[in-house]
Amino acid sequence: MVELTSDKEMTMVRCGKRVLVIVGVLALSGCDKAYTPADFMKDAALRNKILTQCAQQHDQQSKNCQNAQEAQKKVDFEKQTGKTDIK
């Protein structure tokens, strides 16, 4: 291993580590779990939360918004018809 001798080099190493941590946190914070329509059908609270977020953020194109909407259609269909399959 290389020994660092100056304070300037030590400062650069500490700064580099901080940058890596910040970049890592930012990368992970942008990752949302993608739920399936089946997930949304099982969890009404989750489905309602995502549908509300989609409406508030005008984000109808995200995968979670589409899957939550699909699940809501299936749930509504089941309630209206008693059938579990939309054809």
PDB file of C-alpha atoms in Angstrom:
ATOM      1  CA  MET A   1       0.000   0.000   0.000  1.00  0.00           C
ATOM      2  CA  VAL A   2       1.182   3.529  -0.729  1.00  0.00           C
ATOM      3  CA  GLU A   3       1.755   5.823   2.236  1.00  0.00           C
ATOM      4  CA  LEU A   4       0.396   9.313   2.000  1.00  0.00           C
ATOM      5  CA  THR A   5       2.716  11.929   3.374  1.00  0.00           C
ATOM      6  CA  SER A   6       1.063  15.287   2.971  1.00  0.00           C
ATOM      7  CA  ASP A   7      -2.082  16.753   4.448  1.00  0.00           C
ATOM      8  CA  LYS A   8      -3.167  17.693   0.935  1.00  0.00           C
ATOM      9  CA  GLU A   9      -3.131  14.047  -0.160  1.00  0.00           C
ATOM     10  CA  MET A  10      -5.071  12.995   2.934  1.00  0.00           C
ATOM     11  CA  THR A  11      -7.679  15.681   2.262  1.00  0.00           C
ATOM     12  CA  MET A  12      -8.060  14.491  -1.322  1.00  0.00           C
ATOM     13  CA  VAL A  13      -8.627  10.901  -0.177  1.00  0.00           C
ATOM     14  CA  ARG A  14     -11.272  11.955   2.374  1.00  0.00           C
ATOM     15  CA  CYS A  15     -12.997  14.108  -0.239  1.00  0.00           C
ATOM     16  CA  GLY A  16     -12.968  11.217  -2.724  1.00  0.00           C
ATOM     17  CA  LYS A  17     -14.592   8.904  -0.183  1.00  0.00           C
ATOM     18  CA  ARG A  18     -17.314  11.456   0.537  1.00  0.00           C
ATOM     19  CA  VAL A  19     -18.041  11.843  -3.154  1.00  0.00           C
ATOM     20  CA  LEU A  20     -18.390   8.060  -3.529  1.00  0.00           C
ATOM     21  CA  VAL A  21     -20.802   7.889  -0.606  1.00  0.00           C
ATOM     22  CA  ILE A  22     -22.906  10.758  -1.947  1.00  0.00           C
ATOM     23  CA  VAL A  23     -23.045   9.260  -5.438  1.00  0.00           C
ATOM     24  CA  GLY A  24     -24.038   5.882  -3.973  1.00  0.00           C
ATOM     25  CA  VAL A  25     -26.837   7.384  -1.900  1.00  0.00           C
ATOM     26  CA  LEU A  26     -28.175   9.343  -4.863  1.00  0.00           C
ATOM     27  CA  ALA A  27     -28.100   6.278  -7.085  1.00  0.00           C
ATOM     28  CA  LEU A  28     -30.024   4.198  -4.570  1.00  0.00           C
ATOM     29  CA  SER A  29     -32.568   6.886  -3.742  1.00  0.00           C
ATOM     30  CA  GLY A  30     -33.826   6.937  -7.332  1.00  0.00           C
ATOM     31  CA  CYS A  31     -34.748   3.259  -7.268  1.00  0.00           C
ATOM     32  CA  ASP A  32     -38.438   2.579  -6.672  1.00  0.00           C
ATOM     33  CA  LYS A  33     -39.753  -0.922  -6.324  1.00  0.00           C
ATOM     34  CA  ALA A  34     -41.885  -1.954  -9.258  1.00  0.00           C
ATOM     35  CA  TYR A  35     -45.051  -3.676  -8.076  1.00  0.00           C
ATOM     36  CA  THR A  36     -47.075  -6.078 -10.185  1.00  0.00           C
ATOM     37  CA  PRO A  37     -50.833  -5.836 -10.695  1.00  0.00           C
ATOM     38  CA  ALA A  38     -51.131  -8.895  -8.417  1.00  0.00           C
ATOM     39  CA  ASP A  39     -49.268  -7.015  -5.668  1.00  0.00           C
ATOM     40  CA  PHE A  40     -51.695  -4.129  -5.986  1.00  0.00           C
ATOM     41  CA  MET A  41     -54.724  -6.428  -6.002  1.00  0.00           C
ATOM     42  CA  LYS A  42     -53.629  -7.958  -2.689  1.00  0.00           C
ATOM     43  CA  ASP A  43     -52.906  -4.631  -0.986  1.00  0.00           C
ATOM     44  CA  ALA A  44     -55.643  -2.019  -1.321  1.00  0.00           C
ATOM     45  CA  ALA A  45     -53.752   0.512   0.827  1.00  0.00           C
ATOM     46  CA  LEU A  46     -50.685   0.300  -1.411  1.00  0.00           C
ATOM     47  CA  ARG A  47     -52.847   0.508  -4.546  1.00  0.00           C
ATOM     48  CA  ASN A  48     -54.653   3.614  -3.250  1.00  0.00           C
ATOM     49  CA  LYS A  49     -51.390   5.240  -2.176  1.00  0.00           C
ATOM     50  CA  ILE A  50     -49.786   4.768  -5.596  1.00  0.00           C
ATOM     51  CA  LEU A  51     -52.925   5.854  -7.476  1.00  0.00           C
ATOM     52  CA  THR A  52     -53.052   9.015  -5.350  1.00  0.00           C
ATOM     53  CA  GLN A  53     -49.359   9.727  -6.001  1.00  0.00           C
ATOM     54  CA  CYS A  54     -49.881   9.178  -9.729  1.00  0.00           C
ATOM     55  CA  ALA A  55     -52.765  11.648  -9.792  1.00  0.00           C
ATOM     56  CA  GLN A  56     -50.919  14.260  -7.728  1.00  0.00           C
ATOM     57  CA  GLN A  57     -47.716  14.008  -9.767  1.00  0.00           C
ATOM     58  CA  HIS A  58     -49.481  13.612 -13.132  1.00  0.00           C
ATOM     59  CA  ASP A  59     -47.339  10.513 -13.670  1.00  0.00           C
ATOM     60  CA  GLN A  60     -49.623   8.062 -15.423  1.00  0.00           C
ATOM     61  CA  GLN A  61     -46.828   6.559 -17.538  1.00  0.00           C
ATOM     62  CA  SER A  62     -44.729   4.932 -14.792  1.00  0.00           C
ATOM     63  CA  LYS A  63     -44.908   1.167 -14.500  1.00  0.00           C
ATOM     64  CA  ASN A  64     -46.334   1.337 -10.974  1.00  0.00           C
ATOM     65  CA  CYS A  65     -49.071   3.724 -12.086  1.00  0.00           C
ATOM     66  CA  GLN A  66     -50.012   1.486 -14.977  1.00  0.00           C
ATOM     67  CA  ASN A  67     -49.986  -1.642 -12.817  1.00  0.00           C
ATOM     68  CA  ALA A  68     -52.020   0.010 -10.055  1.00  0.00           C
ATOM     69  CA  GLN A  69     -54.592   1.177 -12.625  1.00  0.00           C
ATOM     70  CA  GLU A  70     -54.783  -2.303 -14.122  1.00  0.00           C
ATOM     71  CA  ALA A  71     -55.282  -3.813 -10.669  1.00  0.00           C
ATOM     72  CA  GLN A  72     -58.002  -1.269  -9.856  1.00  0.00           C
ATOM     73  CA  LYS A  73     -59.853  -2.180 -13.069  1.00  0.00           C
ATOM     74  CA  LYS A  74     -59.685  -5.868 -12.152  1.00  0.00           C
ATOM     75  CA  VAL A  75     -60.878  -5.225  -8.596  1.00  0.00           C
ATOM     76  CA  ASP A  76     -63.764  -3.076  -9.869  1.00  0.00           C
ATOM     77  CA  PHE A  77     -64.690  -5.745 -12.436  1.00  0.00           C
ATOM     78  CA  GLU A  78     -64.722  -8.442  -9.741  1.00  0.00           C
ATOM     79  CA  LYS A  79     -66.925  -6.314  -7.491  1.00  0.00           C
ATOM     80  CA  GLN A  80     -69.395  -5.586 -10.287  1.00  0.00           C
ATOM     81  CA  THR A  81     -69.626  -9.023 -11.859  1.00  0.00           C
ATOM     82  CA  GLY A  82     -68.430 -11.520  -9.258  1.00  0.00           C
ATOM     83  CA  LYS A  83     -66.108 -12.878 -11.946  1.00  0.00           C
ATOM     84  CA  THR A  84     -62.351 -12.927 -11.533  1.00  0.00           C
ATOM     85  CA  ASP A  85     -61.283 -12.795 -15.174  1.00  0.00           C
ATOM     86  CA  ILE A  86     -61.636  -9.894 -17.589  1.00  0.00           C
ATOM     87  CA  LYS A  87     -61.947 -11.155 -21.179  1.00  0.00           C
TER      88      LYS A  87
END
